[in-house]
């Protein structure tokens, strides 16, 4: 290439994650010239989650998804909550019925594999991937962003629209002043995970799964986080199991514990250890989850720039949603970029239709509804210490109270709650929790 | 709450993080450390040094004299230290393009 020739595209996408490659695919499909700049060796090599992907969001980008043979693990045919006490477990899970939908609602996936494929699909739509390249700054003309500076020699790339999908460490979003502050310790969680290799037949036997086309995705509460504000999880892949736990950064620092020891403690739990016994560690990892949602959301657009995904704090921590928001928001950003090209207007005012698009979807309404979740966990730090253990005690006593006067049994059950939390405060907790999830 | 977490802390299993890190693949930048301590004296004066605990790969270690050293080669770029270092004494950048952790499975 001629040294003096400007490297120019119609759209630059920063980061080949779920949001970025979705945005790139939609923009490229409309005929725009799209570059995805990815800092990893390959798309996917920096990307990490629990986790499961939501079919609706994948189908929204690729209606012919199944013909493309996505590298997914198992469909989620059983899901719900596991409540852990120190040595016990209450399961509140659902299978069949609404979960047995067509298509199945969620699939377990491994991001390094999936995101590489996801980026490849964007490439098939015509997007150009520039890997091993870090975006370090923006190119501005008359105060407007007109491209990005990368860490390559002569690494300037120009485009009238830049879609930032840089992930949770949204330093570029901060650099533009769209995010007013860095991630906050009380509204972000550090999640650590071990991926453990276990033969598929053993997984089926241990988790009660009919075959490899059945899988499980569980949220785990209580002793998993030593009662700290946080959640654990367990997901079954085809021949691997993901086990992990996340707690807020602030709780982690305050407790003075090592996250990988917290994880090992969970894996040693008498109800968990048999499920993963004899397994070999395939990979360890950690990632921050921007659980602040609505309250930590940056400004979503400015002249020549749109922000989507984790970079825009699009996470609903209670419902484990984030990947689907990232994908749909990526699509909304791309549609906005396409429209801006049609109008030849890349001003903030023109790009503000991005917000309108997000408002029309579940993204903004859900994030707004759950806007107080982080605050609830902060003001109810013992919530995860009290209730999962109480549920274990209560059900344990209820189902073993043989030969005991039942009046006494119910008193004992009530006392196992009030020993931990005065009744009025417990009622207050439940009301506060209800208000938080309803969003009032 | 601190009382319960004190007693609970005792049942945390000892984990040798280096064994676990064997499962990770890195492309190490031999020319540039993307993480740096800004002022070594600040670490000496930092009483708690919570970085030693909260870093998920144990990259932060104390040295004789109370200084803190970062094994940036083990970093998985999570960002916790940038956000949680009490005196904000970490210069945190992403590794140059192509370097750092490369998840095989994710």
Short mmCIF file of C-alpha atoms in Angstrom, two decimals:
data_model
loop_
_atom_site.label_atom_id
_atom_site.label_comp_id
_atom_site.label_asym_id
_atom_site.label_seq_id
_atom_site.Cartn_x
_atom_site.Cartn_y
_atom_site.Cartn_z
CA UNK A 1 0.00 0.00 0.00
CA UNK A 2 1.13 3.51 -0.79
CA UNK A 3 2.49 5.05 2.38
CA UNK A 4 0.61 8.26 1.80
CA UNK A 5 -2.68 6.57 1.11
CA UNK A 6 -5.16 6.83 3.95
CA UNK A 7 -6.58 3.55 5.22
CA UNK A 8 -10.29 4.30 5.01
CA UNK A 9 -13.45 2.40 5.83
CA UNK A 10 -17.13 3.29 6.19
CA UNK A 11 -17.30 1.85 9.70
CA UNK A 12 -14.64 0.84 12.22
CA UNK A 13 -15.59 -1.61 14.95
CA UNK A 14 -13.29 -1.75 17.98
CA UNK A 15 -13.19 -5.31 19.30
CA UNK A 16 -14.30 -8.61 17.76
CA UNK A 17 -16.57 -9.74 20.55
CA UNK A 18 -20.23 -10.68 20.40
CA UNK A 19 -21.35 -7.09 19.95
CA UNK A 20 -18.57 -6.02 17.59
CA UNK A 21 -18.86 -8.89 15.14
CA UNK A 22 -22.67 -8.57 15.15
CA UNK A 23 -22.39 -4.87 14.34
CA UNK A 24 -19.79 -5.55 11.65
CA UNK A 25 -21.93 -8.27 10.04
CA UNK A 26 -25.02 -6.08 9.81
CA UNK A 27 -23.09 -3.07 8.50
CA UNK A 28 -21.15 -5.15 5.96
CA UNK A 29 -24.32 -6.90 4.78
CA UNK A 30 -25.74 -3.51 3.80
CA UNK A 31 -22.73 -2.92 1.57
CA UNK A 32 -20.64 -0.75 3.86
CA UNK A 33 -16.88 -1.23 4.04
CA UNK A 34 -16.23 -2.39 7.58
CA UNK A 35 -13.05 -2.99 9.57
CA UNK A 36 -12.99 -4.82 12.90
CA UNK A 37 -9.88 -3.98 14.91
CA UNK A 38 -9.11 -6.76 17.40
CA UNK A 39 -6.26 -6.66 19.91
CA UNK A 40 -6.10 -10.43 20.47
CA UNK A 41 -4.13 -12.97 18.47
CA UNK A 42 -7.47 -14.02 17.04
CA UNK A 43 -11.06 -12.96 17.60
CA UNK A 44 -12.14 -14.69 20.81
CA UNK A 45 -8.73 -15.01 22.44
CA UNK A 46 -9.51 -12.20 24.93
CA UNK A 47 -13.16 -13.05 25.44
CA UNK A 48 -14.53 -14.81 28.46
CA UNK A 49 -17.80 -15.61 30.18
CA UNK A 50 -19.69 -18.26 32.22
CA UNK A 51 -21.69 -19.12 30.22
CA UNK A 52 -24.57 -19.54 27.91
CA UNK A 53 -25.65 -17.67 24.79
CA UNK A 54 -29.24 -16.79 23.97
CA UNK A 55 -30.61 -18.22 20.76
CA UNK A 56 -32.92 -15.28 20.02
CA UNK A 57 -29.96 -12.91 19.72
CA UNK A 58 -27.94 -15.24 17.47
CA UNK A 59 -30.94 -15.78 15.18
CA UNK A 60 -31.48 -12.05 14.97
CA UNK A 61 -28.12 -11.65 13.22
CA UNK A 62 -28.21 -14.94 11.29
CA UNK A 63 -31.72 -16.31 10.59
CA UNK A 64 -29.95 -19.27 8.93
CA UNK A 65 -27.91 -19.83 12.10
CA UNK A 66 -28.25 -23.61 12.16
CA UNK A 67 -27.07 -24.04 8.56
CA UNK A 68 -23.91 -22.21 9.56
CA UNK A 69 -23.13 -24.86 12.19
CA UNK A 70 -22.27 -22.64 15.17
CA UNK A 71 -19.73 -24.19 17.57
CA UNK A 72 -22.10 -24.41 20.54
CA UNK A 73 -21.84 -26.90 23.37
CA UNK A 74 -25.07 -28.28 24.86
CA UNK A 75 -28.55 -26.75 24.70
CA UNK A 76 -29.76 -25.63 28.13
CA UNK A 77 -32.56 -28.07 28.91
CA UNK A 78 -32.46 -27.60 32.67
CA UNK A 79 -31.93 -24.29 34.41
CA UNK A 80 -32.66 -22.55 37.69
CA UNK A 81 -31.17 -21.88 41.10
CA UNK A 82 -29.12 -24.01 43.43
CA UNK A 83 -29.08 -22.74 47.02
CA UNK A 84 -26.01 -23.88 48.89
CA UNK A 85 -25.64 -24.04 52.64
CA UNK A 86 -22.34 -25.05 54.18
CA UNK A 87 -23.00 -28.73 53.54
CA UNK A 88 -26.38 -28.86 51.85
CA UNK A 89 -28.14 -27.98 48.62
CA UNK A 90 -31.68 -27.01 47.66
CA UNK A 91 -32.40 -27.09 43.94
CA UNK A 92 -35.09 -24.95 42.35
CA UNK A 93 -34.74 -25.95 38.74
CA UNK A 94 -36.96 -26.28 35.73
CA UNK A 95 -36.82 -28.66 32.79
CA UNK A 96 -39.22 -29.68 30.05
CA UNK A 97 -42.31 -27.50 29.70
CA UNK A 98 -41.44 -23.95 28.69
CA UNK A 99 -37.73 -24.74 28.76
CA UNK A 100 -38.21 -27.40 26.08
CA UNK A 101 -38.95 -24.74 23.45
CA UNK A 102 -38.14 -24.85 19.77
CA UNK A 103 -35.51 -23.61 19.35
CA UNK A 104 -34.06 -24.08 22.82
CA UNK A 105 -33.65 -20.68 24.45
CA UNK A 106 -29.98 -20.89 25.43
CA UNK A 107 -26.86 -22.85 24.59
CA UNK A 108 -23.73 -23.37 26.63
CA UNK A 109 -20.72 -22.06 24.73
CA UNK A 110 -16.98 -21.44 25.03
CA UNK A 111 -16.14 -17.94 23.92
CA UNK A 112 -12.71 -18.44 22.37
CA UNK A 113 -14.21 -20.99 20.01
CA UNK A 114 -17.54 -19.29 19.51
CA UNK A 115 -16.26 -15.74 19.00
CA UNK A 116 -13.71 -16.90 16.43
CA UNK A 117 -16.59 -18.43 14.49
CA UNK A 118 -18.81 -15.39 15.11
CA UNK A 119 -16.14 -13.09 13.64
CA UNK A 120 -15.72 -15.46 10.71
CA UNK A 121 -19.42 -15.04 9.90
CA UNK A 122 -18.95 -11.25 9.89
CA UNK A 123 -16.02 -11.78 7.56
CA UNK A 124 -18.27 -13.79 5.24
CA UNK A 125 -20.60 -10.80 5.14
CA UNK A 126 -17.65 -8.77 3.92
CA UNK A 127 -16.15 -7.29 7.10
CA UNK A 128 -12.37 -6.98 7.21
CA UNK A 129 -10.69 -8.20 10.40
CA UNK A 130 -7.47 -6.56 11.60
CA UNK A 131 -6.18 -8.77 14.45
CA UNK A 132 -3.26 -8.26 16.87
CA UNK A 133 -3.94 -4.54 16.78
CA UNK A 134 -4.75 -2.35 19.74
CA UNK A 135 -6.71 0.86 19.34
CA UNK A 136 -4.94 3.41 21.52
CA UNK A 137 -6.70 6.65 20.65
CA UNK A 138 -8.99 8.42 18.22
CA UNK A 139 -8.31 10.63 15.24
CA UNK A 140 -10.26 13.84 15.56
CA UNK A 141 -11.00 16.53 13.04
CA UNK A 142 -12.77 19.69 14.19
CA UNK A 143 -13.42 17.95 17.50
CA UNK A 144 -15.19 15.04 15.81
CA UNK A 145 -13.97 11.46 15.78
CA UNK A 146 -13.04 10.43 12.25
CA UNK A 147 -11.02 7.31 12.92
CA UNK A 148 -8.74 5.44 15.30
CA UNK A 149 -5.05 5.36 16.08
CA UNK A 150 -3.63 1.88 16.59
CA UNK A 151 -0.37 0.58 17.99
CA UNK A 152 0.84 -0.44 14.54
CA UNK A 153 3.30 1.55 12.46
CA UNK A 154 1.30 3.94 10.30
CA UNK A 155 -1.64 2.50 12.13
CA UNK A 156 -4.18 5.25 11.61
CA UNK A 157 -7.51 4.02 10.25
CA UNK A 158 -10.22 6.41 9.12
CA UNK A 159 -14.01 6.03 9.12
CA UNK A 160 -16.85 8.47 9.73
CA UNK A 161 -18.36 6.11 12.31
CA UNK A 162 -16.55 4.16 15.02
CA UNK A 163 -18.52 1.54 16.95
CA UNK A 164 -16.82 0.92 20.28
CA UNK A 165 -17.33 -2.61 21.58
CA UNK A 166 -14.16 -2.72 23.65
CA UNK A 167 -15.58 -4.66 26.59
CA UNK A 168 -15.81 -3.98 30.28
CA UNK A 169 -12.48 -2.14 30.60
CA UNK A 170 -13.89 0.72 28.58
CA UNK A 171 -10.83 2.95 28.57
CA UNK A 172 -11.57 4.35 25.11
CA UNK A 173 -15.12 5.20 26.13
CA UNK A 174 -13.65 6.95 29.15
CA UNK A 175 -11.08 8.70 27.00
CA UNK A 176 -13.89 10.25 24.95
CA UNK A 177 -15.56 11.41 28.15
CA UNK A 178 -18.63 9.29 27.37
CA UNK A 179 -18.05 7.31 30.57
CA UNK A 180 -17.59 9.80 33.38
CA UNK A 181 -15.68 7.39 35.63
CA UNK A 182 -13.91 4.05 35.62
CA UNK A 183 -15.65 0.81 36.65
CA UNK A 184 -16.75 1.01 40.29
CA UNK A 185 -15.92 -1.62 42.89
CA UNK A 186 -19.42 -1.82 44.31
CA UNK A 187 -21.18 -2.29 40.99
CA UNK A 188 -18.80 -4.63 39.20
CA UNK A 189 -18.03 -8.24 40.01
CA UNK A 190 -14.90 -10.27 39.44
CA UNK A 191 -15.86 -13.72 38.22
CA UNK A 192 -13.35 -16.57 38.16
CA UNK A 193 -13.93 -19.88 36.43
CA UNK A 194 -12.38 -23.26 35.90
CA UNK A 195 -13.22 -25.24 32.80
CA UNK A 196 -12.96 -28.90 33.70
CA UNK A 197 -12.67 -31.78 31.29
CA UNK A 198 -15.05 -34.66 32.04
CA UNK A 199 -16.20 -37.34 29.56
CA UNK A 200 -19.66 -36.63 28.12
CA UNK A 201 -21.12 -39.91 29.40
CA UNK A 202 -19.92 -39.10 32.91
CA UNK A 203 -21.50 -35.64 32.72
CA UNK A 204 -24.77 -37.20 31.59
CA UNK A 205 -24.74 -39.67 34.46
CA UNK A 206 -23.76 -37.16 37.15
CA UNK A 207 -26.13 -34.40 36.12
CA UNK A 208 -29.01 -36.67 35.13
CA UNK A 209 -28.93 -35.65 31.48
CA UNK A 210 -30.47 -37.98 28.90
CA UNK A 211 -27.76 -37.47 26.30
CA UNK A 212 -25.35 -34.87 24.88
CA UNK A 213 -28.32 -32.86 23.56
CA UNK A 214 -29.30 -32.06 27.11
CA UNK A 215 -27.46 -29.57 29.26
CA UNK A 216 -27.66 -27.61 32.42
CA UNK A 217 -27.12 -23.97 33.37
CA UNK A 218 -27.39 -23.10 37.06
CA UNK A 219 -27.08 -20.00 39.17
CA UNK A 220 -25.69 -20.95 42.55
CA UNK A 221 -26.25 -18.86 45.68
CA UNK A 222 -25.19 -18.83 49.28
CA UNK A 223 -22.15 -20.71 50.52
CA UNK A 224 -20.66 -20.53 47.03
CA UNK A 225 -19.69 -16.90 47.71
CA UNK A 226 -19.24 -17.46 51.48
CA UNK A 227 -22.37 -15.34 51.75
CA UNK A 228 -20.69 -12.36 50.11
CA UNK A 229 -22.71 -10.38 47.54
CA UNK A 230 -22.22 -12.55 44.51
CA UNK A 231 -23.27 -15.66 42.65
CA UNK A 232 -21.80 -18.91 41.48
CA UNK A 233 -22.59 -20.88 38.39
CA UNK A 234 -22.23 -24.27 36.81
CA UNK A 235 -22.69 -25.05 33.12
CA UNK A 236 -22.32 -28.31 31.24
CA UNK A 237 -20.48 -28.35 27.94
CA UNK A 238 -20.36 -31.47 25.79
CA UNK A 239 -17.35 -32.95 27.57
CA UNK A 240 -16.47 -30.18 29.97
CA UNK A 241 -18.03 -28.39 32.92
CA UNK A 242 -17.66 -24.68 33.73
CA UNK A 243 -17.69 -23.84 37.43
CA UNK A 244 -17.24 -20.32 38.62
CA UNK A 245 -18.05 -17.69 41.16
CA UNK A 246 -18.29 -13.92 41.05
CA UNK A 247 -18.36 -11.41 43.89
CA UNK A 248 -18.34 -7.63 43.79
CA UNK A 249 -14.85 -6.15 43.65
CA UNK A 250 -15.44 -4.26 46.85
CA UNK A 251 -16.65 -7.33 48.77
CA UNK A 252 -13.67 -9.27 47.47
CA UNK A 253 -11.20 -6.65 48.67
CA UNK A 254 -12.97 -6.18 51.98
CA UNK A 255 -13.03 -9.91 52.71
CA UNK A 256 -9.35 -10.13 51.87
CA UNK A 257 -9.73 -13.43 50.08
CA UNK A 258 -8.07 -14.84 47.00
CA UNK A 259 -10.67 -15.36 44.26
CA UNK A 260 -9.13 -18.65 43.12
CA UNK A 261 -9.29 -19.96 46.68
CA UNK A 262 -12.95 -18.97 46.90
CA UNK A 263 -13.49 -20.92 43.68
CA UNK A 264 -11.58 -23.94 44.99
CA UNK A 265 -13.66 -23.82 48.16
CA UNK A 266 -16.81 -23.96 46.03
CA UNK A 267 -15.39 -26.84 44.02
CA UNK A 268 -14.63 -28.68 47.27
CA UNK A 269 -18.21 -28.27 48.53
CA UNK A 270 -19.64 -31.72 49.40
CA UNK A 271 -22.53 -31.20 46.98
CA UNK A 272 -20.34 -29.94 44.12
CA UNK A 273 -17.14 -31.97 44.39
CA UNK A 274 -18.72 -35.30 43.26
CA UNK A 275 -19.99 -33.61 40.09
CA UNK A 276 -16.50 -32.67 38.94
CA UNK A 277 -14.47 -35.42 40.62
CA UNK A 278 -11.61 -36.77 38.50
CA UNK A 279 -11.90 -33.88 36.06
CA UNK A 280 -8.84 -32.24 34.57
CA UNK A 281 -8.41 -28.46 34.51
CA UNK A 282 -8.61 -27.33 30.89
CA UNK A 283 -8.44 -23.60 31.50
CA UNK A 284 -8.73 -21.06 34.26
CA UNK A 285 -9.73 -17.46 33.72
CA UNK A 286 -11.27 -14.33 35.20
CA UNK A 287 -13.27 -11.40 33.95
CA UNK A 288 -15.06 -8.39 35.36
CA UNK A 289 -18.83 -8.17 34.90
CA UNK A 290 -20.21 -4.61 34.74
CA UNK A 291 -23.23 -5.26 36.94
CA UNK A 292 -24.06 -1.61 37.47
CA UNK A 293 -26.24 -1.69 34.37
CA UNK A 294 -28.33 1.45 33.96
CA UNK A 295 -26.59 3.50 36.63
CA UNK A 296 -23.12 2.99 35.17
CA UNK A 297 -24.19 3.39 31.58
CA UNK A 298 -22.03 5.86 29.65
CA UNK A 299 -23.37 8.29 27.13
CA UNK A 300 -24.05 5.93 24.23
CA UNK A 301 -23.06 8.11 21.28
CA UNK A 302 -21.28 11.26 20.26
CA UNK A 303 -20.10 12.73 16.97
CA UNK A 304 -18.89 9.76 14.92
CA UNK A 305 -19.07 7.26 17.79
CA UNK A 306 -21.45 4.61 19.13
CA UNK A 307 -20.87 2.38 22.18
CA UNK A 308 -22.34 -1.09 22.75
CA UNK A 309 -22.04 -4.20 24.92
CA UNK A 310 -20.08 -4.44 28.17
CA UNK A 311 -18.37 -1.14 27.30
CA UNK A 312 -21.82 0.41 27.67
CA UNK A 313 -22.60 -1.50 30.87
CA UNK A 314 -25.33 -3.53 29.17
CA UNK A 315 -25.67 -6.29 31.73
CA UNK A 316 -28.67 -7.56 33.68
CA UNK A 317 -26.90 -9.35 36.50
CA UNK A 318 -29.94 -11.06 37.98
CA UNK A 319 -31.00 -12.69 34.73
CA UNK A 320 -27.49 -13.48 33.46
CA UNK A 321 -28.18 -11.35 30.43
CA UNK A 322 -25.44 -9.42 28.73
CA UNK A 323 -24.40 -11.38 25.69
CA UNK A 324 -27.83 -10.98 24.12
CA UNK A 325 -27.91 -7.27 24.90
CA UNK A 326 -24.43 -6.92 23.40
CA UNK A 327 -25.49 -8.63 20.18
CA UNK A 328 -28.77 -6.74 19.79
CA UNK A 329 -27.12 -3.42 20.69
CA UNK A 330 -24.40 -4.18 18.13
CA UNK A 331 -27.11 -4.63 15.55
CA UNK A 332 -28.81 -1.37 16.62
CA UNK A 333 -25.47 0.45 16.37
CA UNK A 334 -24.89 -0.94 12.88
CA UNK A 335 -28.38 0.09 11.74
CA UNK A 336 -27.67 3.57 13.07
CA UNK A 337 -24.36 3.67 11.18
CA UNK A 338 -26.10 2.54 7.98
CA UNK A 339 -28.71 5.26 8.39
CA UNK A 340 -26.01 7.85 9.06
CA UNK A 341 -24.29 6.86 5.81
CA UNK A 342 -27.57 7.23 3.93
CA UNK A 343 -28.05 10.69 5.43
CA UNK A 344 -24.33 11.46 5.19
CA UNK A 345 -24.66 12.89 8.67
CA UNK A 346 -22.47 11.43 11.40
CA UNK A 347 -23.19 14.03 14.06
CA UNK A 348 -24.29 13.10 17.55
CA UNK A 349 -27.77 14.31 16.63
CA UNK A 350 -27.93 11.96 13.68
CA UNK A 351 -26.56 9.05 15.71
CA UNK A 352 -29.06 9.67 18.51
CA UNK A 353 -31.45 7.30 16.72
CA UNK A 354 -29.26 4.56 18.27
CA UNK A 355 -30.84 5.38 21.62
CA UNK A 356 -34.33 5.26 20.07
CA UNK A 357 -33.56 1.83 18.67
CA UNK A 358 -32.35 0.55 22.05
CA UNK A 359 -35.40 2.06 23.77
CA UNK A 360 -37.66 0.03 21.51
CA UNK A 361 -35.99 -3.21 22.54
CA UNK A 362 -35.74 -5.01 25.87
CA UNK A 363 -32.36 -3.48 26.51
CA UNK A 364 -33.18 -0.06 27.95
CA UNK A 365 -36.43 -1.09 29.63
CA UNK A 366 -34.78 -4.04 31.40
CA UNK A 367 -31.71 -2.10 32.43
CA UNK A 368 -33.91 0.65 33.79
CA UNK A 369 -36.11 -1.82 35.65
CA UNK A 370 -33.11 -3.41 37.38
CA UNK A 371 -31.28 -0.12 37.95
CA UNK A 372 -31.25 -0.55 41.75
CA UNK A 373 -29.89 -4.10 41.87
CA UNK A 374 -26.32 -3.12 42.73
CA UNK A 375 -27.62 -0.77 45.38
CA UNK A 376 -29.77 -3.54 46.85
CA UNK A 377 -26.79 -5.88 47.17
CA UNK A 378 -24.70 -3.12 48.68
CA UNK A 379 -27.35 -2.25 51.27
CA UNK A 380 -28.17 -5.92 51.96
CA UNK A 381 -24.68 -7.39 52.24
CA UNK A 382 -25.84 -10.41 54.22
CA UNK A 383 -28.62 -11.37 51.82
CA UNK A 384 -26.63 -14.21 50.27
CA UNK A 385 -25.39 -15.31 53.70
CA UNK A 386 -28.85 -15.60 55.26
CA UNK A 387 -31.48 -16.83 52.84
CA UNK A 388 -29.88 -19.67 50.87
CA UNK A 389 -28.89 -21.31 54.17
CA UNK A 390 -32.33 -20.66 55.66
CA UNK A 391 -33.99 -22.32 52.65
CA UNK A 392 -31.76 -25.35 53.21
CA UNK A 393 -32.63 -25.51 56.92
CA UNK A 394 -36.34 -24.90 56.40
CA UNK A 395 -36.84 -27.54 53.72
CA UNK A 396 -34.46 -29.91 55.48
CA UNK A 397 -36.51 -29.69 58.68
CA UNK A 398 -39.84 -29.84 56.87
CA UNK A 399 -38.96 -33.11 55.18
CA UNK A 400 -37.39 -34.75 58.23
CA UNK A 401 -39.82 -33.68 60.98
CA UNK A 402 -41.24 -37.16 61.44
CA UNK A 403 -42.59 -37.93 64.90
CA UNK A 404 -42.28 -34.30 65.92
CA UNK A 405 -45.39 -32.28 66.79
CA UNK A 406 -45.88 -30.14 63.68
CA UNK A 407 -46.58 -27.02 65.73
CA UNK A 408 -43.08 -27.38 67.14
CA UNK A 409 -41.66 -28.10 63.68
CA UNK A 410 -43.00 -24.84 62.28
CA UNK A 411 -41.71 -22.94 65.30
CA UNK A 412 -38.27 -24.47 64.72
CA UNK A 413 -38.34 -23.53 61.07
CA UNK A 414 -39.34 -19.96 61.89
CA UNK A 415 -36.61 -19.79 64.52
CA UNK A 416 -33.97 -20.89 62.01
CA UNK A 417 -34.88 -17.69 60.17
CA UNK A 418 -35.21 -15.35 63.15
CA UNK A 419 -31.92 -16.61 64.60
CA UNK A 420 -30.32 -15.13 61.50
CA UNK A 421 -32.54 -12.15 60.85
CA UNK A 422 -35.37 -10.59 62.90
CA UNK A 423 -38.71 -11.35 61.29
CA UNK A 424 -39.58 -7.74 60.49
CA UNK A 425 -36.20 -7.20 58.86
CA UNK A 426 -36.65 -10.40 56.86
CA UNK A 427 -40.00 -9.16 55.62
CA UNK A 428 -38.33 -5.84 54.81
CA UNK A 429 -35.61 -7.65 52.84
CA UNK A 430 -38.17 -9.52 50.76
CA UNK A 431 -40.16 -6.35 50.08
CA UNK A 432 -36.98 -4.46 49.16
CA UNK A 433 -35.89 -7.30 46.89
CA UNK A 434 -39.33 -7.36 45.26
CA UNK A 435 -39.24 -3.62 44.70
CA UNK A 436 -35.75 -3.91 43.22
CA UNK A 437 -36.68 -6.50 40.62
CA UNK A 438 -39.99 -4.85 39.76
CA UNK A 439 -38.07 -1.61 39.47
CA UNK A 440 -40.05 0.72 41.72
CA UNK B 1 -20.32 -9.52 58.78
CA UNK B 2 -16.58 -9.22 59.32
CA UNK B 3 -16.84 -11.69 62.16
CA UNK B 4 -18.42 -14.37 60.01
CA UNK B 5 -16.01 -13.78 57.17
CA UNK B 6 -13.09 -14.09 59.59
CA UNK B 7 -14.19 -17.51 60.73
CA UNK B 8 -15.11 -18.52 57.20
CA UNK B 9 -11.74 -17.45 55.90
CA UNK B 10 -10.17 -20.28 57.81
CA UNK B 11 -11.87 -22.88 55.66
CA UNK B 12 -10.46 -21.50 52.43
CA UNK B 13 -8.31 -24.16 50.80
CA UNK B 14 -4.71 -23.27 50.02
CA UNK B 15 -4.28 -23.02 46.27
CA UNK B 16 -1.02 -22.80 44.39
CA UNK B 17 -1.98 -20.41 41.65
CA UNK B 18 1.07 -21.24 39.53
CA UNK B 19 -0.28 -24.77 39.02
CA UNK B 20 -3.54 -23.33 37.75
CA UNK B 21 -1.85 -20.81 35.47
CA UNK B 22 -0.26 -23.74 33.62
CA UNK B 23 -3.65 -24.07 31.90
CA UNK B 24 -3.32 -20.63 30.31
CA UNK B 25 -1.60 -19.60 27.12
CA UNK B 26 0.18 -16.27 26.86
CA UNK B 27 2.04 -14.32 24.23
CA UNK B 28 4.48 -12.46 26.44
CA UNK B 29 5.70 -9.04 25.37
CA UNK B 30 9.40 -9.20 26.19
CA UNK B 31 9.92 -5.51 25.47
CA UNK B 32 7.20 -3.80 27.39
CA UNK B 33 5.46 -4.39 30.73
CA UNK B 34 1.85 -3.24 30.40
CA UNK B 35 1.45 -3.02 34.19
CA UNK B 36 3.65 -0.91 36.40
CA UNK B 37 3.75 0.28 39.96
CA UNK B 38 3.67 4.05 39.75
CA UNK B 39 5.52 4.83 42.99
CA UNK B 40 7.21 2.01 44.92
CA UNK B 41 7.14 4.04 48.14
CA UNK B 42 3.34 4.19 48.00
CA UNK B 43 3.22 0.39 48.15
CA UNK B 44 5.62 0.31 51.10
CA UNK B 45 3.29 2.67 52.93
CA UNK B 46 0.17 0.71 51.96
CA UNK B 47 -0.66 -1.34 55.03
CA UNK B 48 -3.14 -3.87 53.67
CA UNK B 49 -1.76 -4.48 50.20
CA UNK B 50 -5.06 -6.06 49.10
CA UNK B 51 -3.64 -6.56 45.58
CA UNK B 52 -1.79 -9.60 46.92
CA UNK B 53 -5.17 -11.16 47.66
CA UNK B 54 -7.60 -9.92 45.01
CA UNK B 55 -5.53 -10.40 41.86
CA UNK B 56 -7.09 -13.52 40.28
CA UNK B 57 -3.74 -14.74 38.98
CA UNK B 58 -1.66 -13.75 42.00
CA UNK B 59 0.48 -11.46 39.88
CA UNK B 60 1.11 -9.12 42.80
CA UNK B 61 3.74 -10.25 45.29
CA UNK B 62 5.51 -8.51 48.13
CA UNK B 63 9.27 -8.21 48.18
CA UNK B 64 11.67 -7.64 51.06
CA UNK B 65 11.29 -4.11 52.32
CA UNK B 66 7.55 -4.04 51.63
CA UNK B 67 7.68 -3.21 47.95
CA UNK B 68 5.24 -4.85 45.57
CA UNK B 69 6.22 -6.45 42.32
CA UNK B 70 3.93 -7.36 39.42
CA UNK B 71 4.45 -10.48 37.35
CA UNK B 72 2.79 -8.83 34.36
CA UNK B 73 3.44 -11.99 32.33
CA UNK B 74 0.65 -13.76 34.27
CA UNK B 75 -1.86 -10.95 33.85
CA UNK B 76 -5.18 -11.88 32.24
CA UNK B 77 -6.14 -8.22 31.77
CA UNK B 78 -9.20 -8.29 34.01
CA UNK B 79 -8.79 -4.76 35.38
CA UNK B 80 -9.36 -5.49 39.07
CA UNK B 81 -6.07 -3.94 40.22
CA UNK B 82 -6.71 -0.75 38.29
CA UNK B 83 -10.08 -0.35 39.96
CA UNK B 84 -9.29 -1.63 43.45
CA UNK B 85 -5.72 -0.55 44.31
CA UNK B 86 -6.54 1.72 47.29
CA UNK B 87 -3.98 4.44 46.46
CA UNK B 88 -4.52 3.95 42.70
CA UNK B 89 -0.85 3.20 42.31
CA UNK B 90 -1.05 0.92 39.27
CA UNK B 91 -0.33 2.15 35.77
CA UNK B 92 -2.67 -0.11 33.81
CA UNK B 93 -2.62 -0.49 30.06
CA UNK B 94 -3.70 -3.26 27.77
CA UNK B 95 -0.83 -5.28 26.30
CA UNK B 96 0.21 -4.31 22.80
CA UNK B 97 -1.79 -5.90 19.99
CA UNK B 98 -1.33 -9.68 19.86
CA UNK B 99 0.30 -9.93 23.29
CA UNK B 100 -1.01 -11.05 26.65
CA UNK B 101 -3.39 -13.86 27.49
CA UNK B 102 -4.88 -15.93 24.67
CA UNK B 103 -7.78 -18.04 25.86
CA UNK B 104 -8.01 -21.38 24.07
CA UNK B 105 -11.54 -22.12 25.25
CA UNK B 106 -12.84 -18.99 27.00
#
